mmCIF file of C-alpha atoms in Angstrom:
data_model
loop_
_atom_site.group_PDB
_atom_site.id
_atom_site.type_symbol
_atom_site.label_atom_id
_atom_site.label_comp_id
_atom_site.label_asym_id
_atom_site.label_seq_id
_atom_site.Cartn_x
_atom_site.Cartn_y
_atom_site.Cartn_z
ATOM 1 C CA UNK A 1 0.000 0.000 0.000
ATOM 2 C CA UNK A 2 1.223 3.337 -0.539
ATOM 3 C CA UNK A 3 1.470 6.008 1.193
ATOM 4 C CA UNK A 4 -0.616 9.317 0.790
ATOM 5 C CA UNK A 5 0.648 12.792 0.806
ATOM 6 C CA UNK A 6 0.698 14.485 4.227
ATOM 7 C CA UNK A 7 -2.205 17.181 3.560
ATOM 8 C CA UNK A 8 -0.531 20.901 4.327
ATOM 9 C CA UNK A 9 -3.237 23.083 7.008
ATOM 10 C CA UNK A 10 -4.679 26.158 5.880
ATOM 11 C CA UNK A 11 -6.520 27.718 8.254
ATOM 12 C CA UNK A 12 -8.659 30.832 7.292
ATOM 13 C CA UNK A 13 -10.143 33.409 10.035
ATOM 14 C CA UNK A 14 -13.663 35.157 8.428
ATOM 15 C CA UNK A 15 -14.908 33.520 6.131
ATOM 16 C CA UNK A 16 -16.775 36.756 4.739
ATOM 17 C CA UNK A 17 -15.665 38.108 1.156
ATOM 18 C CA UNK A 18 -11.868 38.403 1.253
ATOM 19 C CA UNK A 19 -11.522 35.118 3.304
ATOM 20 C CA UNK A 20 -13.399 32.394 0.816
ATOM 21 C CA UNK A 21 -12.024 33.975 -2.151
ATOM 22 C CA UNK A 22 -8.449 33.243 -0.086
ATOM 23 C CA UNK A 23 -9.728 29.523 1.200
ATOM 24 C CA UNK A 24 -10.926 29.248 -2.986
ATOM 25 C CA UNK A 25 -7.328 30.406 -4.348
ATOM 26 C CA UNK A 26 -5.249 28.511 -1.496
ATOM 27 C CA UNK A 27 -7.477 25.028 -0.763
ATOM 28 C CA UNK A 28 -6.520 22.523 -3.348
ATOM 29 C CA UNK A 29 -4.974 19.782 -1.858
ATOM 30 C CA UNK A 30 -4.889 21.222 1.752
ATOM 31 C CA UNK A 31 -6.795 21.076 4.666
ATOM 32 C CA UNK A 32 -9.263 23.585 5.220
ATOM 33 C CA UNK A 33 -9.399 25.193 8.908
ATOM 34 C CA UNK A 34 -12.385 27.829 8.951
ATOM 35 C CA UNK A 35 -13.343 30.403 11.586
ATOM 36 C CA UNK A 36 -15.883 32.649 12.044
ATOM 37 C CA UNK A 37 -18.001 34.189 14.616
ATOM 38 C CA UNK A 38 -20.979 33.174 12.942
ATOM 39 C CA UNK A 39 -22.161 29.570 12.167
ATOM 40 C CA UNK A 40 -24.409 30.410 9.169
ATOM 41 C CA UNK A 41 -21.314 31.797 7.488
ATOM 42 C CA UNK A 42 -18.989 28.873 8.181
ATOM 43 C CA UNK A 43 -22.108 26.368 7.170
ATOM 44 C CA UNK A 44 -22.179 28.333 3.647
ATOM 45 C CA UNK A 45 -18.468 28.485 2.755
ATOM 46 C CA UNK A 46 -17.590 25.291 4.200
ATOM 47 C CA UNK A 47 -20.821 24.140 1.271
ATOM 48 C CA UNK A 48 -19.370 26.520 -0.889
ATOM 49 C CA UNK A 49 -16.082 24.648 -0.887
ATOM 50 C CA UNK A 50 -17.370 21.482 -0.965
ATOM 51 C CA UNK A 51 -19.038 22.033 -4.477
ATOM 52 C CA UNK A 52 -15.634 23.449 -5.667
ATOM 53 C CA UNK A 53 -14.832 19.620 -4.708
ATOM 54 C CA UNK A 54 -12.961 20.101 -1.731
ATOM 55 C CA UNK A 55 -13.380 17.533 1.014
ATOM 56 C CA UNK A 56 -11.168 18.189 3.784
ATOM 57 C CA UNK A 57 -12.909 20.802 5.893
ATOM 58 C CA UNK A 58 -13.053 21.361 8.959
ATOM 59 C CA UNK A 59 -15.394 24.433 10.982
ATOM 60 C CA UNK A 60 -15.190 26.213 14.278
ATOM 61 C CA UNK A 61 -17.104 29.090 15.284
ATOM 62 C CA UNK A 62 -14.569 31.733 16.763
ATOM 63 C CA UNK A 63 -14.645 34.931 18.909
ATOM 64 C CA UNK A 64 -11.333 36.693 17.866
ATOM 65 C CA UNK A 65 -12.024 38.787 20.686
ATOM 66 C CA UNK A 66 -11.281 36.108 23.091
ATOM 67 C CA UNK A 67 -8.008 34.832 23.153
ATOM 68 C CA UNK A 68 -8.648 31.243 24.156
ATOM 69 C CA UNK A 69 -11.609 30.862 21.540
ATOM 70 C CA UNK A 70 -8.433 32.130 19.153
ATOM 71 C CA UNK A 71 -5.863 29.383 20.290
ATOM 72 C CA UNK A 72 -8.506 26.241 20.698
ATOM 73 C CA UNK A 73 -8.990 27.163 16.725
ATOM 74 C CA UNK A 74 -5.252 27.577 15.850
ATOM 75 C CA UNK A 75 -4.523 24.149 18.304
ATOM 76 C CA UNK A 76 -7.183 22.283 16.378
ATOM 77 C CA UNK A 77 -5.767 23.381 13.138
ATOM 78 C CA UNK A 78 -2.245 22.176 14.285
ATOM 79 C CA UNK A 79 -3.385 19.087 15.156
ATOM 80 C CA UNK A 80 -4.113 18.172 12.068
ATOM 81 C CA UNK A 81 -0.878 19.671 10.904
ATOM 82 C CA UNK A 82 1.820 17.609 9.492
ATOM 83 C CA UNK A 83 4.645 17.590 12.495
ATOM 84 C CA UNK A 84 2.057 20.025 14.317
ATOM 85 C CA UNK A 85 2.942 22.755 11.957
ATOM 86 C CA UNK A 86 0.196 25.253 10.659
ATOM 87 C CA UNK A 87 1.736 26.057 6.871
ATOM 88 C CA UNK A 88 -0.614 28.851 5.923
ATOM 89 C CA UNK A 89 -2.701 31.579 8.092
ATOM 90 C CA UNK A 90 -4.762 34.184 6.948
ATOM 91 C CA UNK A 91 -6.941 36.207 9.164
ATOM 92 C CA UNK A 92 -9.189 38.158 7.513
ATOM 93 C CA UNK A 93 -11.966 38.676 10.335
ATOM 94 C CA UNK A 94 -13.010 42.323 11.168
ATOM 95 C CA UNK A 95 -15.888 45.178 11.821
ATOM 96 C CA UNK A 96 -16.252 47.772 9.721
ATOM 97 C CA UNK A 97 -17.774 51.056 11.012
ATOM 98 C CA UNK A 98 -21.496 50.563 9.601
ATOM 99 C CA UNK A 99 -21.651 47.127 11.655
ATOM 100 C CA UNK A 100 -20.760 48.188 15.638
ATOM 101 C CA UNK A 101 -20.074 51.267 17.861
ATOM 102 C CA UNK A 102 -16.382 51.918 18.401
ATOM 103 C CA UNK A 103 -15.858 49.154 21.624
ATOM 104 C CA UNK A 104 -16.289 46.512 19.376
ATOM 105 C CA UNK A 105 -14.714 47.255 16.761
ATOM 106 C CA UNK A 106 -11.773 47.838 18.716
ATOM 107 C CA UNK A 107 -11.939 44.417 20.450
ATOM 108 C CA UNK A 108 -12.324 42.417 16.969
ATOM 109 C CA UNK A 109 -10.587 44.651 15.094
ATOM 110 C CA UNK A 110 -6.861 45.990 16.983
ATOM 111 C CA UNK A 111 -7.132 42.734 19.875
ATOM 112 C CA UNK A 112 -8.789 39.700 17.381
ATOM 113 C CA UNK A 113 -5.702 40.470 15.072
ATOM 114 C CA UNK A 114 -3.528 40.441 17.933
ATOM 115 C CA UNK A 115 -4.968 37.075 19.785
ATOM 116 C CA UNK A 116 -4.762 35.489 16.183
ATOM 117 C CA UNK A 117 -1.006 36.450 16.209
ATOM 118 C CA UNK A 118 -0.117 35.494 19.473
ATOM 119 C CA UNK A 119 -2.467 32.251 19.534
ATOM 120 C CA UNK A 120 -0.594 30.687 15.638
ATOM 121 C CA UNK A 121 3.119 31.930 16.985
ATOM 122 C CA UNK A 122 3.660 28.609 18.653
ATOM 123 C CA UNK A 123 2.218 26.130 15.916
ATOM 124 C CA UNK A 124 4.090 27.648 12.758
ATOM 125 C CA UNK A 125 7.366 26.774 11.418
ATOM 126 C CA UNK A 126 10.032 26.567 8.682
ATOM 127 C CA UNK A 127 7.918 27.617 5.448
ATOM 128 C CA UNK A 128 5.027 29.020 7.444
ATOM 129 C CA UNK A 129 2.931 32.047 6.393
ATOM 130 C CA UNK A 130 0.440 34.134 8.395
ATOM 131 C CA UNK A 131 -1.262 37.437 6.673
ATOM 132 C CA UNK A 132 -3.574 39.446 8.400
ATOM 133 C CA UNK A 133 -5.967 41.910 6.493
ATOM 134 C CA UNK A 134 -5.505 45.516 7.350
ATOM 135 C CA UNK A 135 -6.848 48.583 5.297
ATOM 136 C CA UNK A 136 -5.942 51.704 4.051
ATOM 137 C CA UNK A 137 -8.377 53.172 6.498
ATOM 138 C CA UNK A 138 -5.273 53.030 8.513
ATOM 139 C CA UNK A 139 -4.313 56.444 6.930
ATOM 140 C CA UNK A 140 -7.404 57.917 8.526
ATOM 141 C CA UNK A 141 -5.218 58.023 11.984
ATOM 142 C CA UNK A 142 -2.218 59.827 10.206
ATOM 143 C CA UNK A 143 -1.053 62.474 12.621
ATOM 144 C CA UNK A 144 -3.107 61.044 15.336
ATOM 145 C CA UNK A 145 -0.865 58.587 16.690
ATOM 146 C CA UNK A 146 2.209 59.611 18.854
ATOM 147 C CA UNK A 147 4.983 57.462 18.770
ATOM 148 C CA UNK A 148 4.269 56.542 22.017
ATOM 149 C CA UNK A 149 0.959 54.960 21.002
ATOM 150 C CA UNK A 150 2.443 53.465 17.958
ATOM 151 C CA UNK A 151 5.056 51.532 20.278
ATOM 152 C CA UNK A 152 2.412 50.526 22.600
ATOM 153 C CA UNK A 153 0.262 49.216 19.492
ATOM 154 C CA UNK A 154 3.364 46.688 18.514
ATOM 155 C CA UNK A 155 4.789 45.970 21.546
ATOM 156 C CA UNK A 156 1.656 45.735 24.777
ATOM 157 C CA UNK A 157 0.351 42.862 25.892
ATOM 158 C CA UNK A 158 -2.885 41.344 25.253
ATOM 159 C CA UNK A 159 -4.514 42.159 28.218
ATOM 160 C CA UNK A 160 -3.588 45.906 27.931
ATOM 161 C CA UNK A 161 -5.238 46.017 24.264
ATOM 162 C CA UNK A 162 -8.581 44.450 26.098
ATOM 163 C CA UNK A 163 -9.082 47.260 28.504
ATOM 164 C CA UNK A 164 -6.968 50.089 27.429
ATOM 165 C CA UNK A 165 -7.656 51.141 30.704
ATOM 166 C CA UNK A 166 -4.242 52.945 32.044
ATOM 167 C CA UNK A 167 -1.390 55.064 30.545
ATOM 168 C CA UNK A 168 -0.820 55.147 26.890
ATOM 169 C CA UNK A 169 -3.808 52.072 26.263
ATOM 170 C CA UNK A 170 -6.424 55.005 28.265
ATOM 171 C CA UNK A 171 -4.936 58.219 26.015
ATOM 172 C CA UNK A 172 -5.689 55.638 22.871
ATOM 173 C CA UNK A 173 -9.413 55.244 24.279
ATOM 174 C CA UNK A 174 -9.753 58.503 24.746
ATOM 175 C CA UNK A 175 -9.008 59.921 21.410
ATOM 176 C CA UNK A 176 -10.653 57.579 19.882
ATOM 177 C CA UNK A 177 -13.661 58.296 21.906
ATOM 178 C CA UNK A 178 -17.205 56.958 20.380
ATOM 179 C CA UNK A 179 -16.045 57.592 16.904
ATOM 180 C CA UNK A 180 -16.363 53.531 14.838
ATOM 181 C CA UNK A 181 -14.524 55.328 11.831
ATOM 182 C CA UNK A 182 -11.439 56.524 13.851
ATOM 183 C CA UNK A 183 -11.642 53.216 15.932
ATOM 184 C CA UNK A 184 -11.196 51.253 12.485
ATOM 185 C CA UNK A 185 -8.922 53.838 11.275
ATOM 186 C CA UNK A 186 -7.064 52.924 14.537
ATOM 187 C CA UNK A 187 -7.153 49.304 14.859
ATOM 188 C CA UNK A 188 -5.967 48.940 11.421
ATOM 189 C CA UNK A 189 -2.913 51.031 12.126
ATOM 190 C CA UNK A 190 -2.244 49.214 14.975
ATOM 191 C CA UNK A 191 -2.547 45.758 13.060
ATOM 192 C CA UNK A 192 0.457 46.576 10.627
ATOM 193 C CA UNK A 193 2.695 48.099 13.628
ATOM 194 C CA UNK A 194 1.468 44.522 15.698
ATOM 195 C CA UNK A 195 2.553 42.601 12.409
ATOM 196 C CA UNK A 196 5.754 44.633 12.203
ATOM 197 C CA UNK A 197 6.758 43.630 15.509
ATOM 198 C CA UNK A 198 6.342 39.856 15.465
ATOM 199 C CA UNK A 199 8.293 39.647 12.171
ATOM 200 C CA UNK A 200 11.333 38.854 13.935
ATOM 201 C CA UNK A 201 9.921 36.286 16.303
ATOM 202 C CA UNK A 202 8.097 34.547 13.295
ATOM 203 C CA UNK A 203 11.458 34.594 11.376
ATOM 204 C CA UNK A 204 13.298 32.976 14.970
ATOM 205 C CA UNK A 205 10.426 30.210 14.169
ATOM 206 C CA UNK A 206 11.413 30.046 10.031
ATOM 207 C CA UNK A 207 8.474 31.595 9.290
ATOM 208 C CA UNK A 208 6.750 34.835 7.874
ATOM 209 C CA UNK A 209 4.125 37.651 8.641
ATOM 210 C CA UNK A 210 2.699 40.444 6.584
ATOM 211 C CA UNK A 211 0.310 42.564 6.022
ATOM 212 C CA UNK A 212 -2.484 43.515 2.968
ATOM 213 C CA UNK A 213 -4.430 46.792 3.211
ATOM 214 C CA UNK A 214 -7.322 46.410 0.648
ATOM 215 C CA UNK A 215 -8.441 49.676 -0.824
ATOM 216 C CA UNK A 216 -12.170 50.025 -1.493
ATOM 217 C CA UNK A 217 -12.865 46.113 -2.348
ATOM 218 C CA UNK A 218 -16.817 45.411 -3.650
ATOM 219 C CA UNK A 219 -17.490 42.872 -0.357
ATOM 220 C CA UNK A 220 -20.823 42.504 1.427
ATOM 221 C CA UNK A 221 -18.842 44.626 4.116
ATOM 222 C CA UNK A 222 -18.142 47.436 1.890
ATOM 223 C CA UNK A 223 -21.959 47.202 0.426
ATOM 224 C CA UNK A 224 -23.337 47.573 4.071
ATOM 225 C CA UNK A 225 -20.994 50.636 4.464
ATOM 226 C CA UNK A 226 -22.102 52.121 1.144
ATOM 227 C CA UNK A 227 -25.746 51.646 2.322
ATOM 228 C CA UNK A 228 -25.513 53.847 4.821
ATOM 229 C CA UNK A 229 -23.887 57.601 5.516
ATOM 230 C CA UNK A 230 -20.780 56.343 4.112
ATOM 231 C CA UNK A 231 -21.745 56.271 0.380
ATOM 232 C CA UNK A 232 -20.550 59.601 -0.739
ATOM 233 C CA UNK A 233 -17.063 59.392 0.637
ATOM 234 C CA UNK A 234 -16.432 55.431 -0.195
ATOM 235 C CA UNK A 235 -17.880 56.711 -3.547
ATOM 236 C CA UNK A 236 -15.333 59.730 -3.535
ATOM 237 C CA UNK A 237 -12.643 57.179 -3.135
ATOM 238 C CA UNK A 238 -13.652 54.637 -5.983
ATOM 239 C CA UNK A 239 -13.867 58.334 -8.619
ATOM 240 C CA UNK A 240 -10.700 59.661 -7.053
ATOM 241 C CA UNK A 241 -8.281 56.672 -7.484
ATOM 242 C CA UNK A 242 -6.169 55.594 -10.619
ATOM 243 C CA UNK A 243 -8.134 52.628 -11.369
ATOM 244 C CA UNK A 244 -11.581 54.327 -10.803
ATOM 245 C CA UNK A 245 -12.820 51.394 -9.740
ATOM 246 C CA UNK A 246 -14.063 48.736 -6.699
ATOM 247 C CA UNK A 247 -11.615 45.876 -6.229
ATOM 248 C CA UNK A 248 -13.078 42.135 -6.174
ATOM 249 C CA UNK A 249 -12.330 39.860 -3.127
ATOM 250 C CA UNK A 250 -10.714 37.726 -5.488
ATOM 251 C CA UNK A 251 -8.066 40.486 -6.258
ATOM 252 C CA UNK A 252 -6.941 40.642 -2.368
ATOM 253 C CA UNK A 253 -6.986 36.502 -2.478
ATOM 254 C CA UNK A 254 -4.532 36.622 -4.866
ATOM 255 C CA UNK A 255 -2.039 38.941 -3.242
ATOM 256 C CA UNK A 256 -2.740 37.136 0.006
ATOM 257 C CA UNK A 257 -1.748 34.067 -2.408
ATOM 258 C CA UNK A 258 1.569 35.900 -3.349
ATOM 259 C CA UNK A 259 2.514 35.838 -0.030
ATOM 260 C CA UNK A 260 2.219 32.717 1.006
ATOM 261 C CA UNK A 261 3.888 31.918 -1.156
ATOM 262 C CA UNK A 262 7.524 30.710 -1.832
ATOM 263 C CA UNK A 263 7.593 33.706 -4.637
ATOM 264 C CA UNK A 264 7.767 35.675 -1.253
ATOM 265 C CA UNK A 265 10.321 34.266 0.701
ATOM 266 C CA UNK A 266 11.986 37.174 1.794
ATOM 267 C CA UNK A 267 9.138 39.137 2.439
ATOM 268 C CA UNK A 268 8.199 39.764 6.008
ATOM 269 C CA UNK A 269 7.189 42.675 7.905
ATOM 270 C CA UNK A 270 5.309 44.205 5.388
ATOM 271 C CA UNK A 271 2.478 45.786 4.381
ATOM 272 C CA UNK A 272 1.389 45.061 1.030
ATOM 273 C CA UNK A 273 -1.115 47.619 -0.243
ATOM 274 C CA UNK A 274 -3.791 46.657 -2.872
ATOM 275 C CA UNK A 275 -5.804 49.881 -3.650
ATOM 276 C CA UNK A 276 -6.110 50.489 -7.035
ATOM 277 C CA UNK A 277 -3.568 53.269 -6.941
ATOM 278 C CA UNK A 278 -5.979 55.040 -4.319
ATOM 279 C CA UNK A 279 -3.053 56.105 -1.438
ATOM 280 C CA UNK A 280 -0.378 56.929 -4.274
ATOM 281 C CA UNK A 281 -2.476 59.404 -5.795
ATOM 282 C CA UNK A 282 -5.154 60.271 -2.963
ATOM 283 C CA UNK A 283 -3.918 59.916 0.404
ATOM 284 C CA UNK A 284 -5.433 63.891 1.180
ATOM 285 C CA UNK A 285 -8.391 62.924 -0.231
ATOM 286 C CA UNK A 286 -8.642 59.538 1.986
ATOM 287 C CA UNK A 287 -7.808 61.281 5.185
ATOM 288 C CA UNK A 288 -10.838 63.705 4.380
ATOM 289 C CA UNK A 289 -13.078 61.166 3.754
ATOM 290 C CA UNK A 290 -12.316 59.086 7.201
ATOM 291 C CA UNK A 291 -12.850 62.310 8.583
ATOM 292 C CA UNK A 292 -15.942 62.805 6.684
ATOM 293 C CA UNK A 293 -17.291 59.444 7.899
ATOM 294 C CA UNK A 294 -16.416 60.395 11.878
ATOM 295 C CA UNK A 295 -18.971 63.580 11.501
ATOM 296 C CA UNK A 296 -21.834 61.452 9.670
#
C-alpha cells in the first residue's frame, strides 16, 4: 500500500468576502481550517467549498475577541498539521464602522488580530505564512498617533489592548472616543505596527508575517458601508483613485496568495497595499473622507 501525501493546514479566520475567495485560491490539496463568529457563514463556505470539490474541511465558530476561543482554533488546526505545523494563516476577520459602535470594533478589530497572532506563533514553522488583512483606512489616523501609542500598538500585551484602561492604552481610548470610523482607522494602524513587531519572532520560528491593506474592495462589508452615511465618501474614493474602480475579493486573495507563497520568501514585515492606486495618488483625499465618515 502506498502512502498518501501528508495534507498541508490552511486555516482561514472570516470567512466573509476576502476570506473564501483566499480559502478558494489557497485550498486545493490542503486542509481547510475555517473560523468565524458566525455559524451560518462557516455552514455556507464550508458548502461553498465542498461544491468546488474540496473535502477536507473542517469548521469552528470563533470569537477573535477572546483569546482562548483564538488558540482552541489555531490548536485544532495544528493538530491536524503535518509535524504540528500550521503552513498557511490568513486572518481576515473584522468590523467595519457601519456594523458596531467603536468598543467593538476595537476588540475584533486591533485585539482579534492580535490574539490570532499570538495564539498561531507557537504552531508555525520553517515555510510558514500568516497574513492578516488591514486597510488603508489606517491612513485615517495619520497624525493622530504619537509614537508613544504606535510603540504601545506593537509591543503591549494582550490584556492591555482588552481594557486600554491605564497610561498610553487610556490616552488611545480617549481619542478615539465613540467615533467607529477613527476606531477602524485605529485598529488597522495598529494591526500593521502589531505585524511589524512579530516579524522577527516569526522569522526565529522560520516563518513569515505580513500585512495587505485592501483599498475600497466590492465585499458585502463594503456594500453595508455604502448603504448607509458612508456612500458619498467610499464613492469619492472609488472616482478619485487611478483605477476608478471597486476591487473584487478575489483580487486581495490573490495577493494574500503571493505571499504565502515561496515567490515571497523574503518578504516579512510588510504591508502590502492593494488599492487600485488610491493612497499613491489620494492619500489627502482619503484622510478627508475618514474624517468625513467620523462627523456622519
Amino acid at each position: 500500500m502506498s502512502a498518501s501525501i501528508p495534507r498541508q493546514v490552511l486555516a482561514i479566520i472570516g470567512t466573509g468576502g476576502m476570506g473564501l475567495a483566499t480559502a478558494r485560491r489557497l485550498a486545493a490539496g490542503r486542509t481547510i481550517f475555517l473560523a468565524d463568529a458566525s455559524e451560518s457563514n462557516l455552514a455556507l463556505a464550508a458548502q461553498s467549498l465542498k461544491s468546488d470539490g474540496h473535502s477536507h474541511i473542517h469548521t469552528q465558530v470563533v470569537d477573535v475577541a477572546d483569546y482562548e476561543s483564538v488558540r482552541k482554533f489555531a490548536s485544532a488546526s495544528a493538530g491536524n498539521a503535518p509535524h504540528g505545523v500550521v503552513e498557511t494563516v490568513v486572518h481576515t476577520a473584522g468590523l467595519s464602522p457601519a456594523m458596531a459602535p467603536a468598543n467593538r470594533i476595537l476588540q475584533v478589530d486591533l485585539l482579534g488580530t492580535a490574539n490570532v497572532i499570538e495564539a498561531f506563533e507557537e504552531f508555525v514553522g520553517v515555510g510558514s505564512s500568516v497574513t492578516c488583512i488591514a486597510s488603508i483606512a489606517r491612513f485615517g489616523a495619520t497624525g493622530l498617533l504619537t509614537a508613544e501609542m504606535e510603540a504601545f500598538f506593537g509591543t503591549a500585551k494582550r490584556e492591555e489592548l482588552d481594557t486600554l484602561s491605564e497610561g498610553v492604552g487610556e490616552r488611545i481610548k480617549e481619542l478615539v472616543g465613540e467615533n467607529p470610523a477613527l476606531a477602524y482607522s485605529v485598529s488597522k494602524a495598529a494591526n500593521i505596527l502589531r505585524v511589524q513587531a512579530a516579524a522577527r519572532r516569526y522569522a526565529e520560528r522560520g516563518a513569515r508575517i505580513n500585512s495587505v491593506s485592501p483599498g475600497v474592495i466590492l465585499t458585502e462589508m463594503v456594500r453595508k458601508e455604502m448603504a448607509g452615511p458612508s456612500r458619498a465618501a467610499i464613492q469619492g474614493m472609488i472616482d478619485g483613485m487611478p483605477m476608478r474602480r471597486g476591487g473584487a475579493a478575489d483580487e486581495i486573495a490573490a495577493a494574500v496568495a503571493f505571499l504565502a507563497s515561496r515567490d515571497a520568501s523574503y518578504v516579512t514585515g510588510a504591508d502590502l497595499v492593494v488599492d487600485g492606486g488610491f493612497t499613491a495618488g489620494s492619500q489627502k483625499a482619503m484622510n478627508q473622507a475618514m474624517k468625513g465618515q467620523g462627523k456622519e
